[in-house]
Short mmCIF file of C-alpha atoms and ligand atoms in Angstrom, two decimals:
data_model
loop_
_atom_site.label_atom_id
_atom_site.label_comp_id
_atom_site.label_asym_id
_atom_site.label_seq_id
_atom_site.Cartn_x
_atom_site.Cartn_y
_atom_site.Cartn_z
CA UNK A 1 15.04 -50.42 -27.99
CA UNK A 2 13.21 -52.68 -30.44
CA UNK A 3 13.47 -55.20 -27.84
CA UNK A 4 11.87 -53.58 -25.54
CA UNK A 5 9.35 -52.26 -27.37
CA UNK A 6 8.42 -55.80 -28.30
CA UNK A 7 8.38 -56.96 -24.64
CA UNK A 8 6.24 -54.32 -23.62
CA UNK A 9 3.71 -55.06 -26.63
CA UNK A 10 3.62 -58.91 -25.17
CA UNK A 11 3.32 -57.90 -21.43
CA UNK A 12 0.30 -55.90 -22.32
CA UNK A 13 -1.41 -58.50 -24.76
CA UNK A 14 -0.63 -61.31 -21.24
CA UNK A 15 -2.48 -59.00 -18.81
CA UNK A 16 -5.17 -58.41 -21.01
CA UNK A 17 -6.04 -61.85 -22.07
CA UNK A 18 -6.39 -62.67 -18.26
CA UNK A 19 -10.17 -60.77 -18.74
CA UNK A 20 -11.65 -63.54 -20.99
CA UNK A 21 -13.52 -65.97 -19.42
CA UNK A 22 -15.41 -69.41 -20.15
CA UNK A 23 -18.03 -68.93 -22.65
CA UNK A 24 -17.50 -65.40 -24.07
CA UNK A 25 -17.59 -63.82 -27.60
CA UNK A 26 -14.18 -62.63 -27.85
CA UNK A 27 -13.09 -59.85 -30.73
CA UNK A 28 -9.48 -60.24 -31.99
CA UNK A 29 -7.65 -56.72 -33.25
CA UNK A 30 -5.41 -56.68 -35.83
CA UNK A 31 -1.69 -55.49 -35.51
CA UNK A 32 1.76 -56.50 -34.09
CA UNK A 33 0.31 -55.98 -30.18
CA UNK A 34 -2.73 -57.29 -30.77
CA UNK A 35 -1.17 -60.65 -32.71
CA UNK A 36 0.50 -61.44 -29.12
CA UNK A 37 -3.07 -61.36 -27.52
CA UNK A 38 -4.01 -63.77 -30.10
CA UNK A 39 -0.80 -66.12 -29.64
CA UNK A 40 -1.76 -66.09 -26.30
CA UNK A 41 -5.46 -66.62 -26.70
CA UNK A 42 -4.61 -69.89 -28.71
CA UNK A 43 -2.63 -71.21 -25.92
CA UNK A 44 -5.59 -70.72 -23.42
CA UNK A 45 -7.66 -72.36 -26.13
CA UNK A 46 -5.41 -75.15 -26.31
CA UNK A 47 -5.75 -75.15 -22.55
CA UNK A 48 -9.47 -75.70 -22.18
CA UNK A 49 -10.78 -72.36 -22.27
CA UNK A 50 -14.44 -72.39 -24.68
CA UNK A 51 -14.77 -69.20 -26.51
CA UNK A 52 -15.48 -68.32 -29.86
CA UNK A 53 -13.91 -65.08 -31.84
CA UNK A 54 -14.41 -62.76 -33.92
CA UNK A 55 -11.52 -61.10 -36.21
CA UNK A 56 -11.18 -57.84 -37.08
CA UNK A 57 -9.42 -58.54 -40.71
CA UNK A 58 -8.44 -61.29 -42.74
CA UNK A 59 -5.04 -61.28 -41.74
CA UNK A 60 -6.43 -61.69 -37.80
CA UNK A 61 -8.77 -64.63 -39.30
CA UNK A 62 -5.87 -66.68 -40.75
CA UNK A 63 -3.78 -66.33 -37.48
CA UNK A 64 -7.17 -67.31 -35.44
CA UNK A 65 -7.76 -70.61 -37.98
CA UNK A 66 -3.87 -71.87 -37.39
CA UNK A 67 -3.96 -71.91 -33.80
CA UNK A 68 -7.38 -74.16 -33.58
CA UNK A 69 -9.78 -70.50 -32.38
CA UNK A 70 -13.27 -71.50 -32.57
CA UNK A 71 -14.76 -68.54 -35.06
CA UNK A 72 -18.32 -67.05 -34.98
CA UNK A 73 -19.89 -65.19 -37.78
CA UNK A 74 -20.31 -61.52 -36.72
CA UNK A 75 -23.79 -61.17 -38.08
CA UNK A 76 -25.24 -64.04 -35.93
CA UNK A 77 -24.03 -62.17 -32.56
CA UNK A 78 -26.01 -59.16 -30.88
CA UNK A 79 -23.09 -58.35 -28.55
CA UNK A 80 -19.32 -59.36 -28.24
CA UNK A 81 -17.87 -59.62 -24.39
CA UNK A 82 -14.56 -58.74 -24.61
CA UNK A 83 -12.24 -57.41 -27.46
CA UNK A 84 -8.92 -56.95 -27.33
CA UNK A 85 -7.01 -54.65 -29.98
CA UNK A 86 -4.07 -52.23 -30.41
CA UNK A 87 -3.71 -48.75 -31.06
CA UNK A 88 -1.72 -46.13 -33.03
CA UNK A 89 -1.87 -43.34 -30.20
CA UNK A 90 -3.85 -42.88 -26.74
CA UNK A 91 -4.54 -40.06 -24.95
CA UNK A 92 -6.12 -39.76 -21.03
CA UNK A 93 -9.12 -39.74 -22.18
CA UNK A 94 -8.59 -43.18 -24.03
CA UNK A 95 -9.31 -41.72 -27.20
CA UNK A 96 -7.93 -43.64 -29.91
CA UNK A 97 -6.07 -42.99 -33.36
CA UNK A 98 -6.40 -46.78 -35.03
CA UNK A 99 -5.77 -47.88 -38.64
CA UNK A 100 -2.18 -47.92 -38.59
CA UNK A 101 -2.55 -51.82 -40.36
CA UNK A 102 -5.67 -50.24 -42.56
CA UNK A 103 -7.95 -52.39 -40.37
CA UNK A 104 -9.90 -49.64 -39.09
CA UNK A 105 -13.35 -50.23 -40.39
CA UNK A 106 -13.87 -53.15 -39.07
CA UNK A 107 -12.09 -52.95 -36.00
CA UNK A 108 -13.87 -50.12 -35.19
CA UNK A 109 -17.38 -52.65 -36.15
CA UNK A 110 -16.20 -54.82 -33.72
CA UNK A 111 -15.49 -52.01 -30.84
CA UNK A 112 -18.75 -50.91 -31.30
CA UNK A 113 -20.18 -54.31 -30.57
CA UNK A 114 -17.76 -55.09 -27.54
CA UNK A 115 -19.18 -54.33 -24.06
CA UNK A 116 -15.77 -53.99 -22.33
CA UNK A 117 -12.59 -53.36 -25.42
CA UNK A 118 -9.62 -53.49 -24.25
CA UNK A 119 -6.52 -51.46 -25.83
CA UNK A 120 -2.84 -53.26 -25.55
CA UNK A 121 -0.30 -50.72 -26.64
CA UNK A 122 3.47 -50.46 -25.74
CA UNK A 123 4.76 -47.33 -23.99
CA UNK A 124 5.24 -45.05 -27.12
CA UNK A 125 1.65 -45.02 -27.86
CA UNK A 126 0.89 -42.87 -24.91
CA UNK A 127 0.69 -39.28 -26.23
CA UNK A 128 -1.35 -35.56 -24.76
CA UNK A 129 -2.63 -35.03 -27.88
CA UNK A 130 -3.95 -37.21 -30.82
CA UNK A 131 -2.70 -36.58 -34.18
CA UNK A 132 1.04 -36.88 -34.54
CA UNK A 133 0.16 -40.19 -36.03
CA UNK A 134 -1.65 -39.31 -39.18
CA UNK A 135 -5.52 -39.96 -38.79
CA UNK A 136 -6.45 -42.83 -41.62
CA UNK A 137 -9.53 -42.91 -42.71
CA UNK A 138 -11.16 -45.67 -45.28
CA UNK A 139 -12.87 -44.09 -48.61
CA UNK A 140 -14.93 -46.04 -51.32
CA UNK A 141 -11.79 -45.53 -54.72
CA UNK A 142 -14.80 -43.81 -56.39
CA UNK A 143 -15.13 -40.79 -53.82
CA UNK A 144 -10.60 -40.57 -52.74
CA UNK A 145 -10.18 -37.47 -54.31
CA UNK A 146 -13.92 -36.01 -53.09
CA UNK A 147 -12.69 -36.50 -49.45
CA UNK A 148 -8.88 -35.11 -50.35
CA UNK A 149 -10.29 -31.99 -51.02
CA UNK A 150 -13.09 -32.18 -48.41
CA UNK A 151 -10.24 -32.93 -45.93
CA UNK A 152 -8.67 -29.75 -46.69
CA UNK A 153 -11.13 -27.47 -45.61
CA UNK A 154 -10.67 -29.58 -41.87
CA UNK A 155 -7.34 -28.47 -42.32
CA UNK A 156 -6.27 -32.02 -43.23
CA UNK A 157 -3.70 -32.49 -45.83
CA UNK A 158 -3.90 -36.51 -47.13
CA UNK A 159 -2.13 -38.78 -49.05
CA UNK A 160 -4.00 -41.59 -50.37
CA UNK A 161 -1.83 -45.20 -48.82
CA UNK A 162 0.54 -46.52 -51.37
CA UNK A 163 1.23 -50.36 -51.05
CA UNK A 164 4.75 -50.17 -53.68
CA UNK A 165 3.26 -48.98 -56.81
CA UNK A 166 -0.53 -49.37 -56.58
CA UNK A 167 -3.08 -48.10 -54.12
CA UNK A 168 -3.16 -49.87 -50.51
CA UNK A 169 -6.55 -51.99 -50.59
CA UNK A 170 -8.55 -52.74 -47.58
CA UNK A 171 -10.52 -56.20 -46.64
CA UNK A 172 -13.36 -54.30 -47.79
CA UNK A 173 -11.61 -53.16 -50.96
CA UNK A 174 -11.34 -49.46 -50.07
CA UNK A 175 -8.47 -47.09 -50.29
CA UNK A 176 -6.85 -45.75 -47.07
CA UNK A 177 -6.21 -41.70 -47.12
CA UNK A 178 -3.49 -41.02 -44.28
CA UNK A 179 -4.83 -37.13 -43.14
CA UNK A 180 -2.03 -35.07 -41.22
CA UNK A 181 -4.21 -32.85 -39.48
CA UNK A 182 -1.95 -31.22 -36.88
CA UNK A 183 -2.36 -31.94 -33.31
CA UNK A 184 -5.96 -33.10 -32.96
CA UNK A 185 -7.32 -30.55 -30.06
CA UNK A 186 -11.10 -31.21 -30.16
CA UNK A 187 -11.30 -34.86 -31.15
CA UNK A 188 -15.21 -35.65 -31.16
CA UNK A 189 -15.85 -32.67 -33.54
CA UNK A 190 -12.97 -34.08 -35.86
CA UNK A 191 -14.94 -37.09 -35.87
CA UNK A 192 -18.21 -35.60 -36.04
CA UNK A 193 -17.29 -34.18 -39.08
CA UNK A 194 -15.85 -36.86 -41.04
CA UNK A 195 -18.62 -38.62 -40.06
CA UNK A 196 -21.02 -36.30 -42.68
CA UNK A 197 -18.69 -36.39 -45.57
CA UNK A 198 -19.86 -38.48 -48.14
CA UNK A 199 -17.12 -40.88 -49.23
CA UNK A 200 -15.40 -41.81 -45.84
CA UNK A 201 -16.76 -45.55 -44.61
CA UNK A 202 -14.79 -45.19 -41.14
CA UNK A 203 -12.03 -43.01 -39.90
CA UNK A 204 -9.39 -44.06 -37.25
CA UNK A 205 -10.80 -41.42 -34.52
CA UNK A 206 -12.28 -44.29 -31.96
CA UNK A 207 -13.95 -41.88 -29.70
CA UNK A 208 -15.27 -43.16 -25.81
CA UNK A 209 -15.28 -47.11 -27.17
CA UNK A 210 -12.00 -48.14 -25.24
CA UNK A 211 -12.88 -49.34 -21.74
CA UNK A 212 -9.35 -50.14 -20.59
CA UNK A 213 -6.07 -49.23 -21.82
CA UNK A 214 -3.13 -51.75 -20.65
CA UNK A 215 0.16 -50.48 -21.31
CA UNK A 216 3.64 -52.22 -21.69
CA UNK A 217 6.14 -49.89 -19.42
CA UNK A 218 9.69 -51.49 -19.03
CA UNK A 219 9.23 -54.42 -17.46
CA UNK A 220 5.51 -54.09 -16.06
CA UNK A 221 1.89 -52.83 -17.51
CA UNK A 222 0.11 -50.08 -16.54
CA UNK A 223 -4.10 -49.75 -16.61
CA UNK A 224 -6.00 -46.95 -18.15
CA UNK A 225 -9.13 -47.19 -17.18
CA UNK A 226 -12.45 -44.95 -18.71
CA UNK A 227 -14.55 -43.02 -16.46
O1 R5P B 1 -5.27 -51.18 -38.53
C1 R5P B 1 -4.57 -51.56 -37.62
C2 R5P B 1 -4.90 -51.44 -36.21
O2 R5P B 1 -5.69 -50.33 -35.86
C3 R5P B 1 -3.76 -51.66 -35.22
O3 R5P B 1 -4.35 -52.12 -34.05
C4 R5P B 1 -2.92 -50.43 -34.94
O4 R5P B 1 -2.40 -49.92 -36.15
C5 R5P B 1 -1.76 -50.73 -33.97
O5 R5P B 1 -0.91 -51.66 -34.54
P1 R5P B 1 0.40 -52.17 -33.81
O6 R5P B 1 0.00 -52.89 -32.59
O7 R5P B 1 1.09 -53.04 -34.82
O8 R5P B 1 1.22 -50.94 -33.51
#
């Protein structure tokens, strides 16, 4: 099964590395699926092809630096081409639940950015509904327990991310609060309203920014595209 899983994950990341061209801005995700993408990326790099990348967290960044792939510094770019990035959960609408690695707020930086983002996800991703995987959603430390209690009246019970002992800490140095809000029926006015609570920097709700969603099944990928 975990074999599988993982084969899926790296047939995804192959397709969708075959959209990046000569030339491009390229945004790297962050995540098991999206660290194939990047393998692969180096080896096309290594090959001749000219791009230079932006990561979506530090961890992204280091991989990027070992395998020789030419960076960019975000704030000197008005647009990125092409990003390629995981998710936690899909549905037909290619709305996204991301954060799973706590690298939502900038991924979700970089999506906005990105004129075509791709999502590579393996076959358990795919779901009706968001919101079996719990939403996370990035809070300064000052305002965590502000936005537990603001969560409740959305019906969202959270647990602020534990890393051991001590509090999970973002690349931005933020806490993570993992919300179990049920099944996730209207999506945009989740997000809507997260979006006005004082507190929350980003949540993982990434609503209408995937273009394409390439999917691992078995032994072949499948394309989700947006309308
Ligand atoms: O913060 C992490 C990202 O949103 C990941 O892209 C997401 O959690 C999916 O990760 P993975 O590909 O490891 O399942």
């Amino acid at each position: 099964m975990i074999n599988s899983i993982e084969k899926e994950k790296e047939l995804a990341a192959k397709e969708a590395i075959k959209f990046i061209n000569n030339n491009q801005i390229v945004g790297l995700g962050t995540g098991s699926t999206a660290a194939y993408a990047i393998k692969g990326i180096g080896e096309l790099v290594k090959n001749g092809l000219k791009i230079k990348a932006i990561p979506t967290s530090n961890r992204t960044k280091e991989m990027a630096i070992l395998l020789n792939i030419p960076l960019i510094d975000i704030n000197t770019i008005d647009s990125i081409d092409v990003s390629i990035d995981g998710a936690d959960e899909f549905d037909s609408k290619l709305n996204l639940i991301k954060g799973g690695g706590g690298a939502l707020l900038r991924e979700k930086i970089v999506a906005s950015l990105t004129k075509e983002l791709i999502i590579i996800v393996d076959s358990t991703k795919k779901v009706d509904t968001l919101g079996k995987f719990k939403l996370p959603i990035e809070v300064i430390p000052f305002a965590s327990n502000y936005v537990l209690k603001k969560v409740q009246f959305l019906n969202g019970e959270g647990k602020i991310r534990m890393l051991g002992d001590t509090e999970f800490i973002t690349d931005e140095g933020n806490y993570i609060i993992d919300v179990d809000f049920g099944l996730i029926s209207d999506p945009i006015y989740l997000s809507s309203k997260l979006n006005e609570i004082e507190g929350i920097v980003s949540h993982g709700l990434f609503i209408k920014l995937a273009r394409k969603v390439i999917m691992g099944n078995n032994d072949t990928t499948i394309s989700f595209e947006s309308k």
